[in-house]
Amino acid sequence: MSVTLDIKLKRANKVYHEGETVAGVVTLCCKEPLQHNGIALSMDGIVNLQLSSKSVGVFEAFYNSVKPIPLISSSIEVAKAGKIPGGKTEIPFEFPLISKGNKVLYETYHGVFVNIQYTLRCDLKRPLLAKDLSRSCEFIVHSQPQKSKIVPTPVKFSITPETLQNVRERSQLPLFLIRGHLDATSCVISQPLTGEVQVDKSDVPIKSIELQLVRVETCGCAEGYARDATEIQNIQIAEGDVGHGMPIPVHMVFPRLFTCPTLETTNFKVEFEINVVVILQDDHLITENFPLKLCRV
Amino acid sequence: MASVQWRSRGRNYEAELQRCHPEGLPVEFGDYHPLKPIMVTDTKTRRGARKGSTSSSSSSSSSAPVDPLSSMLDGTDPLSMFAATETSAAASHSSSVGDLGRKRRVKEEEALGADFEPWSTKRGEILARFTTTEKLSINLCMGSDRGKAPNPGSSAVSEKVRTRLEELDDLEEGSHRELLNLSQQDYANRIEELNQSLKEAWSSDQKVKALKIVIQCSKLLSDTSVIQFYPSKFVLITDILDTFGRLVYDRIWTMCSDPRPLPDSFTVEDVNDTAKETCLNWFFKIASIRELLPRLYVEAAILKCNRFLSKSGIQETLPRLTAMIRGMGDPLVAAYARAYLCRVGMEVAPHLKESLNANVFDLLATFRQISGDSVQKQLHLQKVEVPAYLMLYSPAINWILQCVAYRAPEPLLTEMMERCKMMANNALLLNSIMRAFRPEFVATRATDFIGMIKDCDESGFPKHLLYGSLGRSLACADPPESERLTILNEAWKVITKVRNPQDYMNCAEIWVEFTCRHFAKREVNTVLADIIKHMTPDRAFEEAYPQLQSVIRKILTYFHDFSVLFSMERFLPFLDMFQKDSVRVEVCKSIMEVFIKHQLELTRDPVILNAMLHICKTMHDSVNALTLEDEKRSLALLIIGFIRMVSFGRDFEQQLSFCVEARATFCNLEPVLVQLIHTVNQLAMETRMVMKGNHSRKTAAFVRACAAYCFITIPSLSSIFSRLHLYLLSGQVALANQCLSQADAFLKAAVSVLPEVPRSISVEGKLRSSESFLLDFINNFLATLLVVPDHPEHGVLYLVRGLLNMVQDYTWEDNSDAKVRIYISALPLLAAMSQETYLYSIHKVDSNETLYGGDPKFLSEINKLCETLIGQILDHLKTLTRDEQSMRRQSALAFSLFGVLLAHGDLKNNKLSQLSINLWNLSHKHGHSETRVSIRTLESIRHQAQRPDMAHLSDTIQRLALQSRT
């Protein structure tokens, strides 16, 4: 006897804000009437922290992972023990999305060392000899819009051999002048990052210009804190020997789930940076780094 | 042999004619007529007939005839009903929606206007033009160079999300493949395979795989190895992108057409959340594509989907994508990316002109790069010349400029031109401007353009191509009157300096049209002379026949006056350059066709005649043993068309000598000879008309010459029936012109040819018995013989006897009554000959009636001949008793002989009367006669018997019994 259990949210994009009601239906599909011992639905929101093996030892990383931080947890009984008729049954439900106490509902974020995730979980208990069924479904929480006004703080940059740090042999560097600007370093997460890059001069032809979006995750724990920067995505904005003096647009859409408004709590931090990477045809790699502040309006 | 005595019935033709009261019988309408269309005025619609209800056949009488088929189809037709439900209900079925989507697209393209030349026409042209023999490679590394996985999959990420990400980021390692050493055809096939697998992946719901394929394909566009093939590669790959764009759009469109299909002019509000979310997902996915080129192309491919998300989406996206192209280092790749963007932009939002213009300006900015080191290095590596490399740009630039110029205001075009001037008159760009902008625009500024072309630097882009493009515009639109000559002079100055004959010819061909359009004979002649000068050395014309032919075609479209055309000194020498037979004939044919179409007046212009004779002779001389029958026919038709247009007016002698010349020239084409004979016969008749039937000595000699012409021409024809008919016709003409001995000779010749008639001839490729043709001819011949006077040196009725002897000796088909039928039809002739005045006669020719003056000896001679004939017929009738078939024939023959006797025999004579009654009985003996005909015949006899001189017939009627039907 096959039963399928599914949770369907009313909103197609599954995005909810604090204070709203998460509504949807639990659907059950079975050919014959189904005996059960109750259907329960629970909503959980947790922050998972993991220490990177770089900051602490491999084993410590495994054992010492920081305890998850619960953000929200509640459950309701959707149906009492009984029988469900054959065919398709839809049981509607509603959950108010309200945090307990003074806890803040952080925005959903999928990272490497920090994960903030909200799930709905439906359990169907069945009598002896039949396996209990369960189904979970992630929904996305967007934090409340920021109240304070955002100052875009544009930034101009100009890269020449002289401005570089971390150079081993400065004398071997070819001559180049790359200028540009970012329209904002305080970005609205739903708007793309924009700006322009312009190659004014370069002795060696350009091979590629890329935008690298980097997350910087910091986890605090008993032993101190670990801070790690990893790449989220890398987008090429120029390929080959681009024309000199022509402004090339910088444009990057912040990927959903993998970015969230810059977050700073007592236990962990999630920050973002952008790298403008210029690769020359002789494989010189020139990087200019800009910290970003993401927020939601 | 039971001798029969023949007496011809005396006839008074005039009285008979009057009796036949010429006032026409009124035809009564409204009665039954077999040819009247069948009108259905009462139709029974079969509505609901299938239900089997008794009252189903409701009858409705309508004034207009109702087509029973169409009445079946109005709504109740099960097939159309089924189709209707299918289209509405099966909207979820992707394929049918694809069709719908296509229809929609067609409609939107119409919004663009029919005057916009669509991409599809360019497509094939590009594929045909940019080819390569070099080996190509496809590098489909599904894994790309993303070795480092940025997501060391933390457990918190849900399973589904992670797999999605992995698929998108780094694709199965196994699918990395590189296909080397592909020929161009292989390459195209591979791309088509990818197109198929894209569709398959899509239909099997593997959307991620589909996206992967598209990304990989568009990545191929950044590969510029084998650069000559790049434009074709672009065409092939953008096909895939188009498919993808269509698939995505149609899918999202289906998602929102759940209750009912979305209207064409839907707004964002009509789109439901799920569809929006799916659409948004696509855009997010594409935004995270690492490489620039695929990101750009794929987003452009689904540009139209922006309609689902916001009103201004397309408007915002286009400029962004346009700017994005600046990041592309290779100018060729960038140019084609722009072309694609313009193409999609024109399709989706033709009103958004700004980004098109921006594209042009960015494109101009990249021109510097062409002369840059990277490009030069690449060209050197691939061993491609700069001009060839520049040509690779032309499809892209042409397309972009075409988009910009489409319904663009004049100032914009002027601005473009100014910009181009600022670019130091970049030849490549100038070329594209002339090609893409409206011809009228180019034409009014032709002098400016010439100046700009002059200023262009010679290196890189050859100038003759520029002049070619200019010429193309000028061929469709007129430059200001005053500048025309300068334009031609300036252009031709450059064209004539082009060394390579092929290049020269390509350019000259275009400018011929301009010259023909605006100038007269003198200029065209000069141009022709120049072409001859260029093409003659080293027989360069051999390589340029198509272009030379097109030159001729263009001249012929503008010059319809052939006296002007042929008075061009260089026209015929130009024709002489066509030395390959097939091409030469082709050209001659095209000239002849125009001649026949446009030469409306008869001509005697010696220039035209000489030239046309020359051309016709060329066509004629191409005929050989291998020439197809159809080809011969068409050539003959063209030559005949020419001969018919020749007339020397009253100068008949010259006309005849023309015919003599023509005969010598066109001896291999029989239809032409036939036409010539007709022409000469007509000439003789015209002479007669001019002399009003009374020939002077000179004209008599002339018509005799005409007869002689015919007489010696006819034997050279191979078709026996043409020969016979022409002999007869010429004989008649000779007789009409009082050339008795000539007429005699013609008729004698016809009789002597008769034995050669084969038993079967081929008619339209099928072998058919010649008997019916022969019978027709002989009947015609007999009718002519009435007026032919006997030859004084030969016996009485010399020709008739000769003919009849011939008929007797001819080997007729077995079981054929043809011989007897001829005998039967000879009887009326003989009867007519024995009259005092003949039924018809020829002016100024004395027939036998006057020659013999009713001499009893002559009459008895005729009667004897008749008796012999009747005897022969009766003998034949006797043999026809073997079987049913022959009895039927016997009955028919007997009846027709009866008819002849009745009409022409003197039935007062008892013997004849008895014979006729016997024949009647014979024909009715076995019941094979047609009763209706018999009854009619009896009625007619009864009618005749009422006349006083025919009273004897009433006796006969008494004895003609109608056989009762058994």
JSON list of N, CA and C in Angstrom, two decimals, chain A residues 12-13 111-112 115 117 210 215 231 233-243 246-249 251 253-254 256 258, chain B residues 146 150-152 154 156 165 222 273-274 277 281 284 287-292 295 320 323-324 326-329 366 369 374:
[
{"chain": "A", "resi": 12, "resn": "ALA", "atom": "N", "xyz": [4.31, 30.50, -3.87]},
{"chain": "A", "resi": 12, "resn": "ALA", "atom": "CA", "xyz": [5.15, 29.77, -4.82]},
{"chain": "A", "resi": 12, "resn": "ALA", "atom": "C", "xyz": [6.62, 29.97, -4.51]},
{"chain": "A", "resi": 13, "resn": "ASN", "atom": "N", "xyz": [6.99, 31.15, -4.04]},
{"chain": "A", "resi": 13, "resn": "ASN", "atom": "CA", "xyz": [8.42, 31.38, -3.82]},
{"chain": "A", "resi": 13, "resn": "ASN", "atom": "C", "xyz": [8.85, 30.99, -2.39]},
{"chain": "A", "resi": 111, "resn": "GLY", "atom": "N", "xyz": [25.47, 28.53, 3.87]},
{"chain": "A", "resi": 111, "resn": "GLY", "atom": "CA", "xyz": [26.88, 28.81, 3.71]},
{"chain": "A", "resi": 111, "resn": "GLY", "atom": "C", "xyz": [27.70, 27.56, 3.91]},
{"chain": "A", "resi": 112, "resn": "VAL", "atom": "N", "xyz": [28.96, 27.75, 4.19]},
{"chain": "A", "resi": 112, "resn": "VAL", "atom": "CA", "xyz": [29.83, 26.61, 4.40]},
{"chain": "A", "resi": 112, "resn": "VAL", "atom": "C", "xyz": [29.90, 26.27, 5.89]},
{"chain": "A", "resi": 115, "resn": "ASN", "atom": "N", "xyz": [24.92, 27.91, 8.65]},
{"chain": "A", "resi": 115, "resn": "ASN", "atom": "CA", "xyz": [23.71, 27.60, 7.89]},
{"chain": "A", "resi": 115, "resn": "ASN", "atom": "C", "xyz": [22.51, 28.03, 8.69]},
{"chain": "A", "resi": 117, "resn": "GLN", "atom": "N", "xyz": [18.52, 27.79, 8.58]},
{"chain": "A", "resi": 117, "resn": "GLN", "atom": "CA", "xyz": [17.55, 27.07, 7.78]},
{"chain": "A", "resi": 117, "resn": "GLN", "atom": "C", "xyz": [16.23, 26.92, 8.53]},
{"chain": "A", "resi": 210, "resn": "GLU", "atom": "N", "xyz": [37.29, 39.17, -13.87]},
{"chain": "A", "resi": 210, "resn": "GLU", "atom": "CA", "xyz": [36.24, 38.42, -13.19]},
{"chain": "A", "resi": 210, "resn": "GLU", "atom": "C", "xyz": [35.82, 39.13, -11.92]},
{"chain": "A", "resi": 215, "resn": "ARG", "atom": "N", "xyz": [32.25, 35.01, 0.74]},
{"chain": "A", "resi": 215, "resn": "ARG", "atom": "CA", "xyz": [31.59, 35.15, 2.04]},
{"chain": "A", "resi": 215, "resn": "ARG", "atom": "C", "xyz": [32.65, 34.99, 3.12]},
{"chain": "A", "resi": 231, "resn": "GLU", "atom": "N", "xyz": [34.71, 31.28, -1.63]},
{"chain": "A", "resi": 231, "resn": "GLU", "atom": "CA", "xyz": [34.07, 31.87, -2.81]},
{"chain": "A", "resi": 231, "resn": "GLU", "atom": "C", "xyz": [32.63, 31.40, -2.94]},
{"chain": "A", "resi": 233, "resn": "GLN", "atom": "N", "xyz": [30.55, 32.76, -5.75]},
{"chain": "A", "resi": 233, "resn": "GLN", "atom": "CA", "xyz": [30.49, 32.60, -7.21]},
{"chain": "A", "resi": 233, "resn": "GLN", "atom": "C", "xyz": [31.48, 33.54, -7.90]},
{"chain": "A", "resi": 234, "resn": "ASN", "atom": "N", "xyz": [31.81, 33.16, -9.08]},
{"chain": "A", "resi": 234, "resn": "ASN", "atom": "CA", "xyz": [32.80, 33.90, -9.85]},
{"chain": "A", "resi": 234, "resn": "ASN", "atom": "C", "xyz": [32.20, 34.18, -11.22]},
{"chain": "A", "resi": 235, "resn": "ILE", "atom": "N", "xyz": [32.14, 35.44, -11.54]},
{"chain": "A", "resi": 235, "resn": "ILE", "atom": "CA", "xyz": [31.48, 35.80, -12.80]},
{"chain": "A", "resi": 235, "resn": "ILE", "atom": "C", "xyz": [32.46, 36.57, -13.67]},
{"chain": "A", "resi": 236, "resn": "GLN", "atom": "N", "xyz": [32.56, 36.10, -14.92]},
{"chain": "A", "resi": 236, "resn": "GLN", "atom": "CA", "xyz": [33.48, 36.75, -15.85]},
{"chain": "A", "resi": 236, "resn": "GLN", "atom": "C", "xyz": [32.80, 37.96, -16.48]},
{"chain": "A", "resi": 237, "resn": "ILE", "atom": "N", "xyz": [33.45, 39.08, -16.46]},
{"chain": "A", "resi": 237, "resn": "ILE", "atom": "CA", "xyz": [32.82, 40.23, -17.11]},
{"chain": "A", "resi": 237, "resn": "ILE", "atom": "C", "xyz": [33.58, 40.67, -18.35]},
{"chain": "A", "resi": 238, "resn": "ALA", "atom": "N", "xyz": [34.76, 40.15, -18.51]},
{"chain": "A", "resi": 238, "resn": "ALA", "atom": "CA", "xyz": [35.48, 40.46, -19.74]},
{"chain": "A", "resi": 238, "resn": "ALA", "atom": "C", "xyz": [36.30, 39.25, -20.13]},
{"chain": "A", "resi": 239, "resn": "GLU", "atom": "N", "xyz": [36.35, 39.00, -21.42]},
{"chain": "A", "resi": 239, "resn": "GLU", "atom": "CA", "xyz": [37.09, 37.85, -21.91]},
{"chain": "A", "resi": 239, "resn": "GLU", "atom": "C", "xyz": [37.98, 38.31, -23.06]},
{"chain": "A", "resi": 240, "resn": "GLY", "atom": "N", "xyz": [39.24, 37.99, -22.94]},
{"chain": "A", "resi": 240, "resn": "GLY", "atom": "CA", "xyz": [40.15, 38.34, -24.02]},
{"chain": "A", "resi": 240, "resn": "GLY", "atom": "C", "xyz": [40.64, 39.76, -23.91]},
{"chain": "A", "resi": 241, "resn": "ASP", "atom": "N", "xyz": [41.31, 40.16, -24.97]},
{"chain": "A", "resi": 241, "resn": "ASP", "atom": "CA", "xyz": [41.97, 41.46, -24.98]},
{"chain": "A", "resi": 241, "resn": "ASP", "atom": "C", "xyz": [40.94, 42.54, -25.25]},
{"chain": "A", "resi": 242, "resn": "VAL", "atom": "N", "xyz": [40.34, 43.06, -24.19]},
{"chain": "A", "resi": 242, "resn": "VAL", "atom": "CA", "xyz": [39.26, 44.02, -24.40]},
{"chain": "A", "resi": 242, "resn": "VAL", "atom": "C", "xyz": [39.83, 45.34, -24.87]},
{"chain": "A", "resi": 243, "resn": "GLY", "atom": "N", "xyz": [38.96, 46.08, -25.50]},
{"chain": "A", "resi": 243, "resn": "GLY", "atom": "CA", "xyz": [39.38, 47.37, -26.01]},
{"chain": "A", "resi": 243, "resn": "GLY", "atom": "C", "xyz": [39.73, 48.31, -24.87]},
{"chain": "A", "resi": 246, "resn": "MET", "atom": "N", "xyz": [37.38, 51.56, -22.87]},
{"chain": "A", "resi": 246, "resn": "MET", "atom": "CA", "xyz": [35.94, 51.33, -22.94]},
{"chain": "A", "resi": 246, "resn": "MET", "atom": "C", "xyz": [35.46, 50.84, -21.59]},
{"chain": "A", "resi": 247, "resn": "PRO", "atom": "N", "xyz": [34.48, 51.53, -21.03]},
{"chain": "A", "resi": 247, "resn": "PRO", "atom": "CA", "xyz": [34.00, 51.06, -19.73]},
{"chain": "A", "resi": 247, "resn": "PRO", "atom": "C", "xyz": [33.24, 49.74, -19.88]},
{"chain": "A", "resi": 248, "resn": "ILE", "atom": "N", "xyz": [33.67, 48.77, -19.09]},
{"chain": "A", "resi": 248, "resn": "ILE", "atom": "CA", "xyz": [33.01, 47.47, -19.11]},
{"chain": "A", "resi": 248, "resn": "ILE", "atom": "C", "xyz": [32.10, 47.40, -17.90]},
{"chain": "A", "resi": 249, "resn": "PRO", "atom": "N", "xyz": [30.85, 47.05, -18.11]},
{"chain": "A", "resi": 249, "resn": "PRO", "atom": "CA", "xyz": [29.95, 47.07, -16.96]},
{"chain": "A", "resi": 249, "resn": "PRO", "atom": "C", "xyz": [30.29, 45.97, -15.95]},
{"chain": "A", "resi": 251, "resn": "HIS", "atom": "N", "xyz": [28.44, 43.83, -13.24]},
{"chain": "A", "resi": 251, "resn": "HIS", "atom": "CA", "xyz": [27.06, 43.50, -12.94]},
{"chain": "A", "resi": 251, "resn": "HIS", "atom": "C", "xyz": [27.01, 42.12, -12.31]},
{"chain": "A", "resi": 253, "resn": "VAL", "atom": "N", "xyz": [24.33, 39.62, -9.98]},
{"chain": "A", "resi": 253, "resn": "VAL", "atom": "CA", "xyz": [23.12, 39.38, -9.22]},
{"chain": "A", "resi": 253, "resn": "VAL", "atom": "C", "xyz": [23.53, 38.58, -7.98]},
{"chain": "A", "resi": 254, "resn": "PHE", "atom": "N", "xyz": [23.08, 39.00, -6.81]},
{"chain": "A", "resi": 254, "resn": "PHE", "atom": "CA", "xyz": [23.41, 38.22, -5.60]},
{"chain": "A", "resi": 254, "resn": "PHE", "atom": "C", "xyz": [22.59, 36.95, -5.60]},
{"chain": "A", "resi": 256, "resn": "ARG", "atom": "N", "xyz": [20.43, 33.84, -4.59]},
{"chain": "A", "resi": 256, "resn": "ARG", "atom": "CA", "xyz": [19.54, 33.63, -3.45]},
{"chain": "A", "resi": 256, "resn": "ARG", "atom": "C", "xyz": [20.10, 32.49, -2.60]},
{"chain": "A", "resi": 258, "resn": "PHE", "atom": "N", "xyz": [22.43, 31.78, -0.94]},
{"chain": "A", "resi": 258, "resn": "PHE", "atom": "CA", "xyz": [23.85, 31.83, -0.59]},
{"chain": "A", "resi": 258, "resn": "PHE", "atom": "C", "xyz": [24.28, 33.21, -0.10]},
{"chain": "B", "resi": 146, "resn": "ARG", "atom": "N", "xyz": [36.07, 24.36, -14.06]},
{"chain": "B", "resi": 146, "resn": "ARG", "atom": "CA", "xyz": [35.80, 24.65, -12.66]},
{"chain": "B", "resi": 146, "resn": "ARG", "atom": "C", "xyz": [36.14, 23.45, -11.80]},
{"chain": "B", "resi": 150, "resn": "PRO", "atom": "N", "xyz": [33.22, 25.12, -5.05]},
{"chain": "B", "resi": 150, "resn": "PRO", "atom": "CA", "xyz": [33.15, 26.14, -4.01]},
{"chain": "B", "resi": 150, "resn": "PRO", "atom": "C", "xyz": [32.28, 25.69, -2.84]},
{"chain": "B", "resi": 151, "resn": "ASN", "atom": "N", "xyz": [31.47, 24.69, -3.08]},
{"chain": "B", "resi": 151, "resn": "ASN", "atom": "CA", "xyz": [30.58, 24.26, -2.00]},
{"chain": "B", "resi": 151, "resn": "ASN", "atom": "C", "xyz": [30.99, 22.91, -1.47]},
{"chain": "B", "resi": 152, "resn": "PRO", "atom": "N", "xyz": [31.80, 22.85, -0.47]},
{"chain": "B", "resi": 152, "resn": "PRO", "atom": "CA", "xyz": [32.14, 21.54, 0.08]},
{"chain": "B", "resi": 152, "resn": "PRO", "atom": "C", "xyz": [30.94, 21.02, 0.85]},
{"chain": "B", "resi": 154, "resn": "SER", "atom": "N", "xyz": [27.94, 21.25, 2.66]},
{"chain": "B", "resi": 154, "resn": "SER", "atom": "CA", "xyz": [27.64, 21.10, 4.08]},
{"chain": "B", "resi": 154, "resn": "SER", "atom": "C", "xyz": [26.32, 20.37, 4.23]},
{"chain": "B", "resi": 156, "resn": "ALA", "atom": "N", "xyz": [23.92, 20.82, 5.93]},
{"chain": "B", "resi": 156, "resn": "ALA", "atom": "CA", "xyz": [22.71, 21.60, 6.16]},
{"chain": "B", "resi": 156, "resn": "ALA", "atom": "C", "xyz": [21.97, 21.90, 4.85]},
{"chain": "B", "resi": 165, "resn": "LEU", "atom": "N", "xyz": [22.84, 22.36, -7.60]},
{"chain": "B", "resi": 165, "resn": "LEU", "atom": "CA", "xyz": [24.02, 23.21, -7.67]},
{"chain": "B", "resi": 165, "resn": "LEU", "atom": "C", "xyz": [25.16, 22.49, -8.34]},
{"chain": "B", "resi": 222, "resn": "SER", "atom": "N", "xyz": [32.92, 31.27, -28.59]},
{"chain": "B", "resi": 222, "resn": "SER", "atom": "CA", "xyz": [34.09, 32.07, -28.22]},
{"chain": "B", "resi": 222, "resn": "SER", "atom": "C", "xyz": [35.35, 31.49, -28.87]},
{"chain": "B", "resi": 273, "resn": "ASP", "atom": "N", "xyz": [1.82, 33.21, -9.82]},
{"chain": "B", "resi": 273, "resn": "ASP", "atom": "CA", "xyz": [3.06, 33.22, -9.05]},
{"chain": "B", "resi": 273, "resn": "ASP", "atom": "C", "xyz": [4.01, 32.09, -9.43]},
{"chain": "B", "resi": 274, "resn": "THR", "atom": "N", "xyz": [3.46, 30.91, -9.65]},
{"chain": "B", "resi": 274, "resn": "THR", "atom": "CA", "xyz": [4.32, 29.78, -9.98]},
{"chain": "B", "resi": 274, "resn": "THR", "atom": "C", "xyz": [5.12, 30.08, -11.25]},
{"chain": "B", "resi": 277, "resn": "GLU", "atom": "N", "xyz": [7.77, 32.55, -10.57]},
{"chain": "B", "resi": 277, "resn": "GLU", "atom": "CA", "xyz": [8.87, 31.98, -9.81]},
{"chain": "B", "resi": 277, "resn": "GLU", "atom": "C", "xyz": [9.76, 31.16, -10.73]},
{"chain": "B", "resi": 281, "resn": "ASN", "atom": "N", "xyz": [13.59, 31.91, -11.58]},
{"chain": "B", "resi": 281, "resn": "ASN", "atom": "CA", "xyz": [14.60, 30.88, -11.39]},
{"chain": "B", "resi": 281, "resn": "ASN", "atom": "C", "xyz": [15.54, 30.79, -12.58]},
{"chain": "B", "resi": 284, "resn": "PHE", "atom": "N", "xyz": [17.89, 33.68, -12.49]},
{"chain": "B", "resi": 284, "resn": "PHE", "atom": "CA", "xyz": [18.92, 33.54, -11.46]},
{"chain": "B", "resi": 284, "resn": "PHE", "atom": "C", "xyz": [19.97, 32.53, -11.89]},
{"chain": "B", "resi": 287, "resn": "ALA", "atom": "N", "xyz": [22.13, 34.03, -14.46]},
{"chain": "B", "resi": 287, "resn": "ALA", "atom": "CA", "xyz": [23.00, 35.08, -13.94]},
{"chain": "B", "resi": 287, "resn": "ALA", "atom": "C", "xyz": [24.24, 34.50, -13.27]},
{"chain": "B", "resi": 288, "resn": "SER", "atom": "N", "xyz": [24.15, 33.23, -12.88]},
{"chain": "B", "resi": 288, "resn": "SER", "atom": "CA", "xyz": [25.31, 32.66, -12.19]},
{"chain": "B", "resi": 288, "resn": "SER", "atom": "C", "xyz": [26.21, 31.86, -13.13]},
{"chain": "B", "resi": 289, "resn": "ILE", "atom": "N", "xyz": [25.94, 31.93, -14.44]},
{"chain": "B", "resi": 289, "resn": "ILE", "atom": "CA", "xyz": [26.85, 31.27, -15.38]},
{"chain": "B", "resi": 289, "resn": "ILE", "atom": "C", "xyz": [28.18, 32.00, -15.35]},
{"chain": "B", "resi": 290, "resn": "ARG", "atom": "N", "xyz": [29.24, 31.22, -15.23]},
{"chain": "B", "resi": 290, "resn": "ARG", "atom": "CA", "xyz": [30.54, 31.82, -14.99]},
{"chain": "B", "resi": 290, "resn": "ARG", "atom": "C", "xyz": [31.03, 32.64, -16.18]},
{"chain": "B", "resi": 291, "resn": "GLU", "atom": "N", "xyz": [31.03, 32.01, -17.35]},
{"chain": "B", "resi": 291, "resn": "GLU", "atom": "CA", "xyz": [31.65, 32.69, -18.48]},
{"chain": "B", "resi": 291, "resn": "GLU", "atom": "C", "xyz": [30.74, 33.77, -19.06]},
{"chain": "B", "resi": 292, "resn": "LEU", "atom": "N", "xyz": [31.39, 34.74, -19.59]},
{"chain": "B", "resi": 292, "resn": "LEU", "atom": "CA", "xyz": [30.68, 35.90, -20.11]},
{"chain": "B", "resi": 292, "resn": "LEU", "atom": "C", "xyz": [29.80, 35.56, -21.30]},
{"chain": "B", "resi": 295, "resn": "ARG", "atom": "N", "xyz": [26.69, 33.40, -20.73]},
{"chain": "B", "resi": 295, "resn": "ARG", "atom": "CA", "xyz": [25.73, 34.15, -19.91]},
{"chain": "B", "resi": 295, "resn": "ARG", "atom": "C", "xyz": [24.98, 35.13, -20.79]},
{"chain": "B", "resi": 320, "resn": "ARG", "atom": "N", "xyz": [21.61, 46.72, -20.81]},
{"chain": "B", "resi": 320, "resn": "ARG", "atom": "CA", "xyz": [22.60, 46.05, -19.97]},
{"chain": "B", "resi": 320, "resn": "ARG", "atom": "C", "xyz": [23.38, 45.02, -20.78]},
{"chain": "B", "resi": 323, "resn": "ALA", "atom": "N", "xyz": [25.77, 46.65, -23.11]},
{"chain": "B", "resi": 323, "resn": "ALA", "atom": "CA", "xyz": [27.00, 47.10, -22.47]},
{"chain": "B", "resi": 323, "resn": "ALA", "atom": "C", "xyz": [27.90, 45.92, -22.13]},
{"chain": "B", "resi": 324, "resn": "MET", "atom": "N", "xyz": [27.26, 44.81, -21.78]},
{"chain": "B", "resi": 324, "resn": "MET", "atom": "CA", "xyz": [28.02, 43.62, -21.40]},
{"chain": "B", "resi": 324, "resn": "MET", "atom": "C", "xyz": [28.95, 43.15, -22.52]},
{"chain": "B", "resi": 326, "resn": "ARG", "atom": "N", "xyz": [30.72, 44.74, -24.35]},
{"chain": "B", "resi": 326, "resn": "ARG", "atom": "CA", "xyz": [32.01, 45.43, -24.36]},
{"chain": "B", "resi": 326, "resn": "ARG", "atom": "C", "xyz": [33.10, 44.59, -23.72]},
{"chain": "B", "resi": 327, "resn": "GLY", "atom": "N", "xyz": [32.70, 43.68, -22.84]},
{"chain": "B", "resi": 327, "resn": "GLY", "atom": "CA", "xyz": [33.70, 42.85, -22.17]},
{"chain": "B", "resi": 327, "resn": "GLY", "atom": "C", "xyz": [34.32, 41.81, -23.08]},
{"chain": "B", "resi": 328, "resn": "MET", "atom": "N", "xyz": [33.82, 41.71, -24.30]},
{"chain": "B", "resi": 328, "resn": "MET", "atom": "CA", "xyz": [34.35, 40.67, -25.18]},
{"chain": "B", "resi": 328, "resn": "MET", "atom": "C", "xyz": [35.56, 41.20, -25.93]},
{"chain": "B", "resi": 329, "resn": "GLY", "atom": "N", "xyz": [36.65, 40.53, -25.76]},
{"chain": "B", "resi": 329, "resn": "GLY", "atom": "CA", "xyz": [37.90, 41.03, -26.31]},
{"chain": "B", "resi": 329, "resn": "GLY", "atom": "C", "xyz": [37.99, 40.88, -27.81]},
{"chain": "B", "resi": 366, "resn": "THR", "atom": "N", "xyz": [34.86, 49.39, -31.44]},
{"chain": "B", "resi": 366, "resn": "THR", "atom": "CA", "xyz": [35.73, 48.22, -31.43]},
{"chain": "B", "resi": 366, "resn": "THR", "atom": "C", "xyz": [36.55, 48.10, -32.71]},
{"chain": "B", "resi": 369, "resn": "GLN", "atom": "N", "xyz": [40.20, 47.74, -32.62]},
{"chain": "B", "resi": 369, "resn": "GLN", "atom": "CA", "xyz": [40.82, 46.48, -32.20]},
{"chain": "B", "resi": 369, "resn": "GLN", "atom": "C", "xyz": [41.21, 45.59, -33.38]},
{"chain": "B", "resi": 374, "resn": "SER", "atom": "N", "xyz": [46.44, 41.53, -31.08]},
{"chain": "B", "resi": 374, "resn": "SER", "atom": "CA", "xyz": [45.90, 40.19, -30.84]},
{"chain": "B", "resi": 374, "resn": "SER", "atom": "C", "xyz": [45.26, 39.65, -32.10]}
]
